[in-house]
Amino acid sequence: MSDLQAILDSIHAELLPRLGEGKVADYIPELAKVDPNQFGMAIATVDGNVRSVGDADIPFSIQSISKVFMLTLALGKVGEGLWKRVGREPSGTAFNSIVQLEREEGIPRNPFINAGAIAVSDVVLSGYAPREAIGELLRFVRYVADDESITIDDKVARSETQTGYRNIALANFMRAYGNLDHPVEHVLGVYFHQCALSMSCEQLAKAGLYLAARGTNPITGHSVVSPKRARRINALMLTCGHYDGSGDFAYHVGLPGKSGVGGGILAVAPGIGSIAVWSPGLNKVGNSQLGAVALEMLAGRTGWSVFGD
């Protein structure tokens, strides 16, 4: 582990000439403004150390990475009953596809595509006003990251609310099939705000540590979920965390991971640590182009793949 910083430095140096590759998520106006020539990476290890390189201290919109934290909250609320409303299979289609949702009668394929995450938000909203549900998520993320400075970017949330027509369609579709309990505008209010969580790579790596350490945050000693639940969340991240690029990510990187269209990826090396990488330019399936390359380099140089070194 002593040469981990050297590995991070070498990855950063090799990727510097490629900064700006990919395309930022310009269909969300606030994200279209982000400078694509940025790259940060941080590793939080189970022994409590954090190592980072590049723009790892700059907050960015974590977008769909927030779905990991919302899934954790929803499982804490309703347990295995969640799977009556959301599947656990890879989608093989785009993250915002409506075709599959119609064919499967309003039951989203998994909790990480947009429809699945909207259903999960509906579960977390139960018993709360939308503002309270958003507050619950913010408290939880601050708790697992051990950082009270984490916030929600209201400009991004507003930008998504004003342009999220496809997500509005997905939510109405599920409501028509009886798979949303709350008013669509309330559920989407929660969903758009969760996606607007703003975190740096360092904060995100620390927030994901409970998934690397059998459900317990090793820095604070706080038990977050059971070892069994941590293992199952990791399994879903491995098979579904990169939408229709999940198989390719598993093939090249071999770690549970969750991407977001803000250019971030949270990856988990069970028993070792949590890794966050950020590079705003996306590939054709909506995952960080250089982020995925950086994680492939890291897995290759450390032997951290869950499939062996």
XYZ file of N, CA, C and O in Angstrom, residues 132-262:
524
model
N -38.131 16.929 3.644
C -37.607 16.080 4.729
C -36.848 14.879 4.182
O -35.818 14.477 4.732
N -37.343 14.301 3.086
C -36.660 13.160 2.465
C -35.299 13.570 1.922
O -34.306 12.841 2.051
N -35.248 14.757 1.318
C -33.967 15.281 0.818
C -33.017 15.508 1.987
O -31.824 15.183 1.919
N -33.559 16.031 3.076
C -32.744 16.244 4.276
C -32.223 14.942 4.852
O -31.084 14.875 5.337
N -33.042 13.897 4.797
C -32.625 12.578 5.279
C -31.429 12.066 4.478
O -30.461 11.539 5.040
N -31.483 12.226 3.155
C -30.360 11.800 2.316
C -29.111 12.617 2.640
O -28.017 12.053 2.781
N -29.259 13.914 2.757
C -28.111 14.776 3.028
C -27.472 14.421 4.373
O -26.238 14.328 4.487
N -28.297 14.164 5.366
C -27.766 13.748 6.684
C -27.005 12.435 6.577
O -25.943 12.261 7.179
N -27.567 11.488 5.790
C -26.933 10.178 5.662
C -25.578 10.285 4.968
O -24.584 9.700 5.415
N -25.518 11.044 3.882
C -24.262 11.176 3.141
C -23.216 11.891 3.994
O -22.036 11.512 4.013
N -23.634 12.916 4.713
C -22.695 13.591 5.621
C -22.202 12.636 6.699
O -21.039 12.687 7.103
N -23.075 11.756 7.145
C -22.737 10.774 8.187
C -21.710 9.765 7.683
O -20.688 9.519 8.327
N -21.944 9.186 6.493
C -21.021 8.160 6.001
C -19.696 8.768 5.533
O -18.657 8.105 5.576
N -19.736 10.039 5.104
C -18.498 10.702 4.690
C -17.790 11.363 5.870
O -16.652 11.798 5.737
N -18.498 11.445 7.002
C -17.980 12.140 8.194
C -17.589 13.573 7.829
O -16.502 14.046 8.150
N -18.519 14.264 7.137
C -18.222 15.598 6.622
C -19.512 16.407 6.531
O -20.363 16.148 5.675
N -19.649 17.397 7.402
C -20.867 18.204 7.451
C -20.934 19.275 6.374
O -21.938 19.971 6.246
N -19.872 19.428 5.594
C -19.845 20.502 4.607
C -20.480 20.116 3.268
O -20.617 20.953 2.378
N -20.873 18.850 3.117
C -21.471 18.393 1.853
C -22.835 19.056 1.647
O -23.640 19.130 2.574
N -23.081 19.516 0.426
C -24.325 20.236 0.142
C -24.966 19.737 -1.156
O -24.394 18.924 -1.878
N -26.151 20.249 -1.412
C -26.851 20.024 -2.679
C -26.755 21.299 -3.502
O -26.971 22.403 -2.983
N -26.399 21.162 -4.766
C -26.262 22.306 -5.658
C -27.650 22.664 -6.200
O -28.174 21.988 -7.085
N -28.216 23.727 -5.669
C -29.588 24.105 -6.045
C -29.704 24.494 -7.510
O -30.749 24.284 -8.138
N -28.633 25.052 -8.089
C -28.675 25.428 -9.509
C -28.806 24.182 -10.390
O -29.554 24.178 -11.360
N -28.078 23.126 -10.036
C -28.169 21.883 -10.801
C -29.557 21.265 -10.636
O -30.171 20.812 -11.604
N -30.074 21.254 -9.388
C -31.404 20.695 -9.136
C -32.461 21.440 -9.955
O -33.346 20.823 -10.560
N -32.350 22.770 -9.999
C -33.307 23.583 -10.760
C -33.176 23.293 -12.258
O -34.167 23.163 -12.975
N -31.935 23.156 -12.720
C -31.680 22.878 -14.130
C -32.298 21.546 -14.543
O -32.901 21.421 -15.610
N -32.166 20.542 -13.671
C -32.746 19.227 -13.976
C -34.264 19.275 -13.936
O -34.937 18.647 -14.763
N -34.817 19.999 -12.974
C -36.268 20.117 -12.852
C -36.868 20.739 -14.105
O -37.936 20.342 -14.579
N -36.169 21.727 -14.667
C -36.680 22.460 -15.824
C -36.529 21.699 -17.138
O -37.201 22.019 -18.118
N -35.647 20.704 -17.173
C -35.365 20.027 -18.446
C -35.571 18.509 -18.381
O -35.329 17.816 -19.371
N -36.014 17.975 -17.232
C -36.065 16.522 -17.056
C -37.323 15.868 -17.592
O -37.981 15.071 -16.907
N -37.657 16.159 -18.845
C -38.918 15.678 -19.405
C -38.980 14.154 -19.490
O -40.025 13.549 -19.253
N -37.874 13.538 -19.807
C -37.890 12.079 -19.922
C -38.086 11.438 -18.554
O -38.818 10.454 -18.419
N -37.472 12.001 -17.526
C -37.679 11.474 -16.177
C -39.118 11.686 -15.710
O -39.692 10.840 -15.014
N -39.700 12.802 -16.122
C -41.112 13.062 -15.811
C -41.983 11.993 -16.471
O -42.925 11.462 -15.877
N -41.632 11.646 -17.716
C -42.376 10.598 -18.432
C -42.244 9.243 -17.739
O -43.230 8.519 -17.559
N -41.015 8.911 -17.324
C -40.789 7.634 -16.636
C -41.615 7.559 -15.358
O -42.235 6.527 -15.054
N -41.615 8.650 -14.590
C -42.345 8.664 -13.322
C -43.849 8.528 -13.554
O -44.535 7.763 -12.862
N -44.373 9.243 -14.534
C -45.806 9.140 -14.836
C -46.166 7.741 -15.315
O -47.241 7.217 -15.001
N -45.275 7.132 -16.062
C -45.490 5.779 -16.548
C -45.623 4.805 -15.379
O -46.531 3.967 -15.326
N -44.694 4.918 -14.419
C -44.752 4.029 -13.242
C -45.976 4.321 -12.386
O -46.587 3.404 -11.840
N -46.331 5.565 -12.288
C -47.534 5.947 -11.541
C -48.775 5.300 -12.186
O -49.664 4.805 -11.488
N -48.804 5.289 -13.506
C -49.937 4.689 -14.218
C -50.039 3.191 -13.937
O -51.133 2.627 -13.919
N -48.904 2.543 -13.709
C -48.881 1.117 -13.394
C -49.012 0.846 -11.887
O -48.932 -0.297 -11.445
N -49.168 1.912 -11.091
C -49.337 1.747 -9.645
C -48.032 1.504 -8.898
O -48.052 1.026 -7.760
N -46.899 1.856 -9.525
C -45.613 1.614 -8.874
C -44.994 2.876 -8.282
O -43.832 2.880 -7.929
N -45.790 3.941 -8.169
C -45.406 5.111 -7.378
C -46.555 5.421 -6.440
O -47.707 5.486 -6.871
N -46.250 5.632 -5.175
C -47.290 5.888 -4.171
C -47.565 7.371 -3.977
O -48.624 7.744 -3.475
N -46.597 8.200 -4.325
C -46.697 9.633 -4.057
C -46.876 10.411 -5.352
O -46.595 9.897 -6.435
N -47.330 11.665 -5.236
C -47.475 12.485 -6.445
C -46.155 12.570 -7.214
O -45.081 12.694 -6.609
N -46.261 12.496 -8.503
C -45.068 12.476 -9.367
C -44.149 13.665 -9.074
O -42.930 13.507 -8.979
N -44.740 14.857 -8.907
C -43.901 16.044 -8.704
C -43.132 15.969 -7.382
O -42.015 16.491 -7.263
N -43.707 15.313 -6.370
C -43.000 15.152 -5.091
C -41.825 14.179 -5.236
O -40.727 14.437 -4.736
N -42.078 13.063 -5.904
C -41.020 12.056 -6.088
C -39.876 12.641 -6.912
O -38.697 12.489 -6.574
N -40.226 13.334 -7.987
C -39.189 13.909 -8.841
C -38.444 15.043 -8.146
O -37.250 15.243 -8.388
N -39.121 15.757 -7.259
C -38.437 16.788 -6.474
C -37.309 16.178 -5.654
O -36.195 16.718 -5.590
N -37.591 15.013 -5.050
C -36.562 14.297 -4.288
C -35.467 13.805 -5.235
O -34.267 13.979 -4.984
N -35.883 13.203 -6.334
C -34.922 12.608 -7.275
C -33.970 13.649 -7.858
O -32.753 13.455 -7.893
N -34.511 14.777 -8.310
C -33.656 15.794 -8.923
C -32.684 16.391 -7.905
O -31.540 16.706 -8.239
N -33.132 16.524 -6.664
C -32.239 17.076 -5.638
C -31.165 16.074 -5.216
O -30.033 16.457 -4.935
N -31.513 14.785 -5.164
C -30.482 13.803 -4.787
C -29.375 13.779 -5.838
O -28.187 13.672 -5.513
N -29.755 13.888 -7.118
C -28.765 13.872 -8.197
C -27.884 15.111 -8.166
O -26.773 15.101 -8.710
N -28.361 16.179 -7.522
C -27.605 17.432 -7.454
C -26.667 17.496 -6.253
O -26.100 18.557 -5.977
N -26.502 16.381 -5.545
C -25.508 16.343 -4.473
C -24.149 16.739 -5.016
O -23.724 16.254 -6.071
N -23.462 17.612 -4.311
C -22.156 18.102 -4.751
C -21.085 17.587 -3.791
O -21.123 17.875 -2.598
N -20.142 16.811 -4.329
C -19.089 16.220 -3.500
C -17.774 16.190 -4.273
O -17.777 16.100 -5.499
N -16.679 16.221 -3.548
C -15.373 16.041 -4.169
C -15.030 14.551 -4.184
O -15.685 13.739 -3.518
N -13.986 14.199 -4.925
C -13.547 12.802 -4.942
C -13.170 12.330 -3.537
O -13.468 11.191 -3.157
N -12.517 13.189 -2.782
C -12.102 12.806 -1.425
C -13.315 12.521 -0.548
O -13.346 11.533 0.192
N -14.327 13.388 -0.632
C -15.548 13.172 0.154
C -16.275 11.917 -0.295
O -16.753 11.128 0.531
N -16.348 11.715 -1.597
C -17.071 10.569 -2.142
C -16.380 9.251 -1.797
O -17.043 8.265 -1.462
N -15.061 9.234 -1.870
C -14.322 8.020 -1.511
C -14.578 7.651 -0.049
O -14.801 6.474 0.279
N -14.581 8.654 0.810
C -14.842 8.368 2.236
C -16.290 7.914 2.442
O -16.551 7.023 3.265
N -17.217 8.497 1.685
C -18.625 8.121 1.825
C -18.870 6.676 1.425
O -19.758 6.011 1.953
N -18.085 6.153 0.484
C -18.271 4.781 0.025
C -17.553 3.725 0.839
O -17.685 2.524 0.556
N -16.825 4.149 1.867
C -15.999 3.199 2.622
C -16.798 2.078 3.284
O -16.303 0.957 3.422
N -18.038 2.360 3.681
C -18.821 1.324 4.358
C -19.066 0.119 3.448
O -19.237 -1.006 3.924
N -19.041 0.349 2.138
C -19.230 -0.756 1.203
C -17.955 -1.580 1.022
O -18.015 -2.729 0.597
N -16.820 -0.987 1.366
C -15.551 -1.704 1.273
C -15.221 -2.444 2.559
O -14.349 -3.314 2.571
N -15.902 -2.089 3.637
C -15.541 -2.604 4.957
C -16.707 -3.328 5.632
O -16.999 -3.102 6.802
N -17.385 -4.170 4.849
C -18.440 -5.036 5.395
C -19.542 -4.263 6.118
O -20.081 -4.711 7.121
N -19.856 -3.070 5.598
C -20.991 -2.320 6.121
C -20.684 -1.356 7.244
O -21.578 -0.654 7.719
N -19.421 -1.290 7.670
C -19.033 -0.398 8.760
C -18.034 0.634 8.254
O -17.136 0.306 7.473
N -18.202 1.880 8.689
C -17.221 2.909 8.342
C -16.012 2.735 9.244
O -16.101 2.963 10.456
N -14.856 2.329 8.714
C -13.713 2.040 9.574
C -13.078 3.279 10.185
O -12.354 3.177 11.175
N -13.357 4.452 9.607
C -12.780 5.684 10.154
C -13.533 6.113 11.408
O -12.937 6.465 12.422
N -14.872 6.056 11.339
C -15.683 6.497 12.482
C -16.079 5.346 13.400
O -16.458 5.560 14.543
N -16.020 4.106 12.871
C -16.470 2.954 13.652
C -17.971 2.752 13.609
O -18.496 1.831 14.229
N -18.677 3.608 12.842
C -20.139 3.514 12.772
C -20.565 2.346 11.884
O -20.095 2.212 10.763
N -21.500 1.541 12.397
C -22.093 0.485 11.579
C -23.192 1.103 10.725
O -24.093 1.761 11.239
N -23.106 0.906 9.408
C -24.054 1.530 8.492
C -25.086 0.513 8.018
O -26.288 0.749 8.086
N -24.616 -0.630 7.522
C -25.499 -1.727 7.093
C -24.843 -3.041 7.514
O -23.678 -3.071 7.913
N -25.588 -4.125 7.400
C -25.024 -5.434 7.727
C -24.011 -5.844 6.655
O -24.076 -5.370 5.518
N -23.077 -6.740 6.984
C -22.142 -7.232 5.967
C -22.865 -7.826 4.752
O -22.444 -7.625 3.610
N -23.957 -8.539 4.994
C -24.724 -9.158 3.904
C -25.295 -8.097 2.969
O -25.240 -8.231 1.743
N -25.831 -7.005 3.549
C -26.409 -5.954 2.721
C -25.326 -5.218 1.939
O -25.521 -4.878 0.769
N -24.187 -4.972 2.557
C -23.080 -4.329 1.848
C -22.659 -5.181 0.657
O -22.430 -4.666 -0.445
N -22.586 -6.486 0.869
C -22.186 -7.396 -0.204
C -23.186 -7.346 -1.357
O -22.814 -7.338 -2.531
N -24.467 -7.272 -1.023
C -25.495 -7.272 -2.063
C -25.552 -5.951 -2.823
O -25.809 -5.931 -4.027
N -25.311 -4.841 -2.135
C -25.244 -3.549 -2.831
C -24.054 -3.552 -3.790
O -24.154 -3.094 -4.929
N -22.926 -4.102 -3.326
C -21.760 -4.214 -4.205
C -22.069 -5.070 -5.435
O -21.636 -4.758 -6.549
N -22.814 -6.153 -5.233
C -23.167 -7.029 -6.357
C -23.978 -6.270 -7.399
O -23.745 -6.388 -8.608
N -24.928 -5.465 -6.931
C -25.739 -4.678 -7.863
C -24.909 -3.614 -8.571
O -25.115 -3.335 -9.752
N -23.946 -3.026 -7.852
C -23.068 -2.044 -8.484
C -22.237 -2.696 -9.586
O -22.023 -2.120 -10.650
N -21.782 -3.916 -9.340
C -20.955 -4.609 -10.335
C -21.752 -4.940 -11.592
O -21.269 -4.772 -12.713
N -22.991 -5.394 -11.406
C -23.771 -5.864 -12.557
C -24.589 -4.768 -13.228
O -24.927 -4.891 -14.415
N -24.913 -3.703 -12.490
C -25.844 -2.706 -13.026
C -25.362 -1.255 -12.920
O -26.053 -0.344 -13.370
N -24.208 -1.027 -12.335
C -23.800 0.333 -11.972
C -23.396 1.234 -13.115
O -23.260 2.445 -12.939
N -23.199 0.657 -14.308
C -22.789 1.471 -15.449
C -23.761 1.323 -16.629
O -23.383 1.399 -17.792
N -25.047 1.098 -16.287
C -26.083 1.011 -17.310
C -25.747 -0.051 -18.350
O -25.323 -1.143 -17.991
N -25.869 0.295 -19.640
C -25.573 -0.706 -20.662
C -24.071 -0.787 -20.968
O -23.657 -1.442 -21.913
N -23.258 -0.159 -20.108
C -21.809 -0.341 -20.167
C -21.298 -1.132 -18.977
O -20.082 -1.201 -18.748
N -22.208 -1.758 -18.221
C -21.813 -2.453 -16.990
C -20.926 -3.663 -17.260
O -19.948 -3.904 -16.551
N -21.269 -4.434 -18.278
C -20.456 -5.601 -18.602
C -19.054 -5.205 -19.032
O -18.063 -5.821 -18.635
N -18.960 -4.140 -19.815
C -17.666 -3.663 -20.284
C -16.814 -3.172 -19.112
O -15.611 -3.451 -19.046
N -17.450 -2.475 -18.164
C -16.726 -1.983 -16.984
C -16.240 -3.155 -16.132
O -15.105 -3.163 -15.651
N -17.093 -4.157 -15.939
C -16.689 -5.346 -15.174
C -15.526 -6.064 -15.864
O -14.591 -6.536 -15.207
N -15.568 -6.114 -17.188
C -14.521 -6.793 -17.962
C -13.181 -6.075 -17.828
O -12.145 -6.704 -17.617
N -13.205 -4.758 -17.923
C -11.961 -3.987 -17.923
C -11.460 -3.641 -16.525
O -10.242 -3.593 -16.299
N -12.378 -3.374 -15.596
C -11.989 -2.901 -14.262
C -12.148 -3.999 -13.200
O -11.272 -4.208 -12.372
N -13.289 -4.679 -13.217
C -13.489 -5.783 -12.290
C -13.761 -5.375 -10.862
O -13.440 -6.099 -9.918
N -14.375 -4.197 -10.693
C -14.752 -3.734 -9.353
C -16.213 -3.275 -9.377
O -16.676 -2.743 -10.388
N -16.948 -3.447 -8.257
C -18.258 -2.812 -8.167
C -18.093 -1.309 -8.370
O -17.135 -0.708 -7.853
N -18.981 -0.706 -9.141
C -18.857 0.726 -9.383
C -20.188 1.347 -9.735
O -21.112 0.673 -10.180
N -20.282 2.644 -9.507
C -21.486 3.391 -9.919
C -21.050 4.698 -10.544
O -20.283 5.452 -9.942
N -21.540 4.929 -11.739
C -21.180 6.137 -12.467
C -22.276 7.187 -12.342
O -23.395 6.895 -11.923
N -21.932 8.408 -12.732
C -22.898 9.497 -12.803
C -22.576 10.366 -13.994
O -21.411 10.483 -14.390
N -23.593 11.016 -14.583
C -23.339 11.809 -15.781
C -22.619 13.125 -15.485
O -22.270 13.870 -16.396
N -22.354 13.390 -14.202
C -21.482 14.511 -13.854
C -20.018 14.173 -14.098
O -19.142 15.025 -13.939
